[in-house]
Short mmCIF file of C-alpha atoms in Angstrom, two decimals:
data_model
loop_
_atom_site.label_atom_id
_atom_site.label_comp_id
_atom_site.label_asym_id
_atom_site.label_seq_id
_atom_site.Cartn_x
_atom_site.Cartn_y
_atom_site.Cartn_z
CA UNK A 10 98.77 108.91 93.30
CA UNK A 11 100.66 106.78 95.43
CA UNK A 12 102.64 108.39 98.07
CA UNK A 13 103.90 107.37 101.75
CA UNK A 14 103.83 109.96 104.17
CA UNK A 15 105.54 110.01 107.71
CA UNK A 16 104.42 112.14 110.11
CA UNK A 17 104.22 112.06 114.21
CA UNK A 18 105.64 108.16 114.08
CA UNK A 19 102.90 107.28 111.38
CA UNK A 20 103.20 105.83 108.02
CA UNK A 21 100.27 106.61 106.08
CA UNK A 22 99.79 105.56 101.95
CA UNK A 23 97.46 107.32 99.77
CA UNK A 24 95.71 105.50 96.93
CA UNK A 25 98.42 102.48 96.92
CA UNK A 26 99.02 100.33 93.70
CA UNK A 27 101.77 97.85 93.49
CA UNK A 28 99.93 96.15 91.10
CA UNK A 29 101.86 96.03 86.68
CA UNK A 30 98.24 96.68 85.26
CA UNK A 31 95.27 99.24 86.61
CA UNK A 32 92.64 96.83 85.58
CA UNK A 33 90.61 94.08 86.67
CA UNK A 34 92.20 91.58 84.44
CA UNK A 35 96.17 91.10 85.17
CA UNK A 36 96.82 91.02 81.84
CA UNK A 37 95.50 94.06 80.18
CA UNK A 38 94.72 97.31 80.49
CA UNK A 39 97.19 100.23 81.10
CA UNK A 40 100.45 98.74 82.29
CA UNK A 41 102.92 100.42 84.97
CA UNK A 42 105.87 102.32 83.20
CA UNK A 43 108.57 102.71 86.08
CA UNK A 44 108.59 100.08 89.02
CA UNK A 45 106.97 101.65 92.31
CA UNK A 46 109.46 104.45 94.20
CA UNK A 47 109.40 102.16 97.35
CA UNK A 48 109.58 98.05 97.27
CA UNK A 49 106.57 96.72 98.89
CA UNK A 50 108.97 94.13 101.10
CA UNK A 51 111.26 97.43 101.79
CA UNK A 52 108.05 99.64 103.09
CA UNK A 53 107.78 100.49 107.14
CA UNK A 54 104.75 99.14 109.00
CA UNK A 55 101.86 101.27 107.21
CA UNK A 56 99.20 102.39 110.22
CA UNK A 57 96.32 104.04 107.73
CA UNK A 58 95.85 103.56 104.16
CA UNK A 59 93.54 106.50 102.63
CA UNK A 60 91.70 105.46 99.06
CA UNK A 61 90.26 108.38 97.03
CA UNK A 62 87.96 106.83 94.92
CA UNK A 63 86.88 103.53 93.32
CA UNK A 64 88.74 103.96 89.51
CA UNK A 65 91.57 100.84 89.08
CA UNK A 66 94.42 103.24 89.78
CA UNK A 67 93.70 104.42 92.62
CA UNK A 68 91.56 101.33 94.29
CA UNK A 69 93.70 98.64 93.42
CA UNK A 70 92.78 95.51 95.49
CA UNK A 71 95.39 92.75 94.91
CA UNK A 72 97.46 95.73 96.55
CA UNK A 73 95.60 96.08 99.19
CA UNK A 74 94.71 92.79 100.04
CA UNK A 75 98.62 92.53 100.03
CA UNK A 76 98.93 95.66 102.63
CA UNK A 77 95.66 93.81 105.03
CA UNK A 78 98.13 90.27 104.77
CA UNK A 79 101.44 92.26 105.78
CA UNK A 80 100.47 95.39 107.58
CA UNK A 81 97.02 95.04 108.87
CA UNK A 82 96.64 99.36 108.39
CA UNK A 83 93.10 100.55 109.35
CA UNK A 84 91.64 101.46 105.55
CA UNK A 85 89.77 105.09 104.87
CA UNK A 86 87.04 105.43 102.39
CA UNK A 87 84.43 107.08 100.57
CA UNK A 88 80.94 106.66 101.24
CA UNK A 89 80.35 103.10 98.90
CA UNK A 90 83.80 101.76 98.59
CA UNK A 91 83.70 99.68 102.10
CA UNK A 92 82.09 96.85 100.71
CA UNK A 93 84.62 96.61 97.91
CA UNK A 94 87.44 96.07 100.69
CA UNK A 95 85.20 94.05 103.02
CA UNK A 96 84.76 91.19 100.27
CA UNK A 97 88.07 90.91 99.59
CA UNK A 98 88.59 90.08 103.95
CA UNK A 99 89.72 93.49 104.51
CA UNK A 100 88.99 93.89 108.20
CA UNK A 101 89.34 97.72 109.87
CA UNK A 102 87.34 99.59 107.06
CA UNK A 103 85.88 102.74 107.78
CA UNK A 104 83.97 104.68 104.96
CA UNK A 105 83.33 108.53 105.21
CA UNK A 106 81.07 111.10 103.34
CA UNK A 107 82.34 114.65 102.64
CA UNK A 108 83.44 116.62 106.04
CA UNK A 109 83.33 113.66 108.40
CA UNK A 110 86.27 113.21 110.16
CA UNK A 111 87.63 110.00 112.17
CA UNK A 112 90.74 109.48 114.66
CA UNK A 113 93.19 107.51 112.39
CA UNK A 114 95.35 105.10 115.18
CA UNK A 115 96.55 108.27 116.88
CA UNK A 116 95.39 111.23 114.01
CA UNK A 117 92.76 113.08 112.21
CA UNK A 118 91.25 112.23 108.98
CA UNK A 119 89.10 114.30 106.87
CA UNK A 120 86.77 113.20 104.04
CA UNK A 121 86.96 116.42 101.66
CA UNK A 122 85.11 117.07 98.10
CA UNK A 123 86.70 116.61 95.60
CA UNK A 124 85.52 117.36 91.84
CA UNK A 125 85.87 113.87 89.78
CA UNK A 126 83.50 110.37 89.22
CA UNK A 127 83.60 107.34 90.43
CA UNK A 128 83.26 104.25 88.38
CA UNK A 129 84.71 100.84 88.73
CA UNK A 130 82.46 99.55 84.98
CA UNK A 131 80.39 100.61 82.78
CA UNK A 132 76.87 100.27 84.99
CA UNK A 133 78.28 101.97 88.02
CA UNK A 134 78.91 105.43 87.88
CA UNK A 135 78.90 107.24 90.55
CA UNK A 136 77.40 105.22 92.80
CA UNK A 137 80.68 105.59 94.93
CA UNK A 138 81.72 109.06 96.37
CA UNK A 139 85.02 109.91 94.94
CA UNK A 140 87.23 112.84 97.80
CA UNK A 141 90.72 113.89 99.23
CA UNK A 142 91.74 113.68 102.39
CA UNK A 143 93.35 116.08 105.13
CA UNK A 144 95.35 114.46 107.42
CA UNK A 145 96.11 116.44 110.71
CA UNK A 146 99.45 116.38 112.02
CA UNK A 147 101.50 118.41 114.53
CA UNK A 148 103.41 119.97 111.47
CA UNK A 149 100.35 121.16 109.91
CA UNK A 150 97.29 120.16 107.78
CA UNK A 151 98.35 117.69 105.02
CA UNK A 152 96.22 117.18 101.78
CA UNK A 153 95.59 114.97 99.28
CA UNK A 154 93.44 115.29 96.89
CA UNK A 155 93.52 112.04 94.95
CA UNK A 156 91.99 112.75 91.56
CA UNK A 157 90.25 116.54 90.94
CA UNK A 158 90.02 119.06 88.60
CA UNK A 159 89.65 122.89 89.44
CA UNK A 160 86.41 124.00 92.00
CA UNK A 161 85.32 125.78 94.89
CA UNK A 162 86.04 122.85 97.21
CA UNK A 163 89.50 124.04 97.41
CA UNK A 164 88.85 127.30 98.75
CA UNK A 165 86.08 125.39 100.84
CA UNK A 166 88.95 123.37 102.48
CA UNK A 167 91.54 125.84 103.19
CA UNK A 168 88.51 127.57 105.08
CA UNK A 169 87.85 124.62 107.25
CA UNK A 170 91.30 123.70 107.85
CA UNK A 171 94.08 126.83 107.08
CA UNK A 172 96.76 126.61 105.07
CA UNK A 173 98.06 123.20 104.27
CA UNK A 174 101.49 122.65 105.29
CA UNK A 175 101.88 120.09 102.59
CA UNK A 176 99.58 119.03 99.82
#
């Protein structure tokens, strides 16, 4: 789910993972099959890094403790995940519940539904909101919806925000 998007002279990633293996152990779990589209030493400074949910692929903290050392981005969260970031030194954390909405260095975010779990083991189920985000920009709504099957938050989106211009 990792994508960089440029918009309005901002570089935003979504769910980031440079990391071989979505695990907590380096050395197992389900291993990376292609190398990531963009080097991290080739990637522009990154201003707001959005995180979906807490699940390995998609929270992946070596990589962000890696973005915090080289970029310093201001990090977007679900309700939950803040702490996970904060004890690993992560410094401009903000975590959001479903419809709140925060100026991102210069842009609005949106915390939207999204229909999925959260779980980082196997005692902590969803005790972490999982969501997408829209991202406002002067093209257009942009959203991404991390991880989600089929529901009525789509529909509930597009009424709060339009047409996306990208999602």
């Amino acid at each position: 789910a990792t994508t960089l998007l440029q918009f309005d002279g901002h570089n935003v990633l979504t769910d980031p993972i440079w990391s071989e293996r979505a695990s907590p152990l380096s050395w197992i779990g389900p291993k990376r099959v292609r190398p990531p589209g963009v080097r991290f030493d080739d990637l522009p400074p990154i201003d707001v890094v959005v995180v979906s949910h807490d699940h390995y692929d998609h929270l992946d903290l070596p990589t962000l403790r890696r973005l915090e050392r080289a970029h310093h981005p201001m990090f977007l969260v679900p309700l939950g995940c803040a702490r996970l970031l904060s004890d690993e030194g992560l410094v401009d954390v903000h975590e959001l519940d479903w419809w709140q909405s925060i100026d991102a260095r210069g842009f609005s975010a949106s915390l939207v539904p999204a229909q999925h779990f959260g779980a980082r083991g196997p005692f902590d189920r969803d005790e972490r909101l999982w969501a997408g985000y829209v991202l406002t920009t002067r093209g257009g709504p942009v959203f991404f919806a991390g991880d989600t099957a089929f529901g009525e938050h789509f529909a509930q989106v597009r009424t709060r925000f339009g047409p996306m211009r990208l999602a």
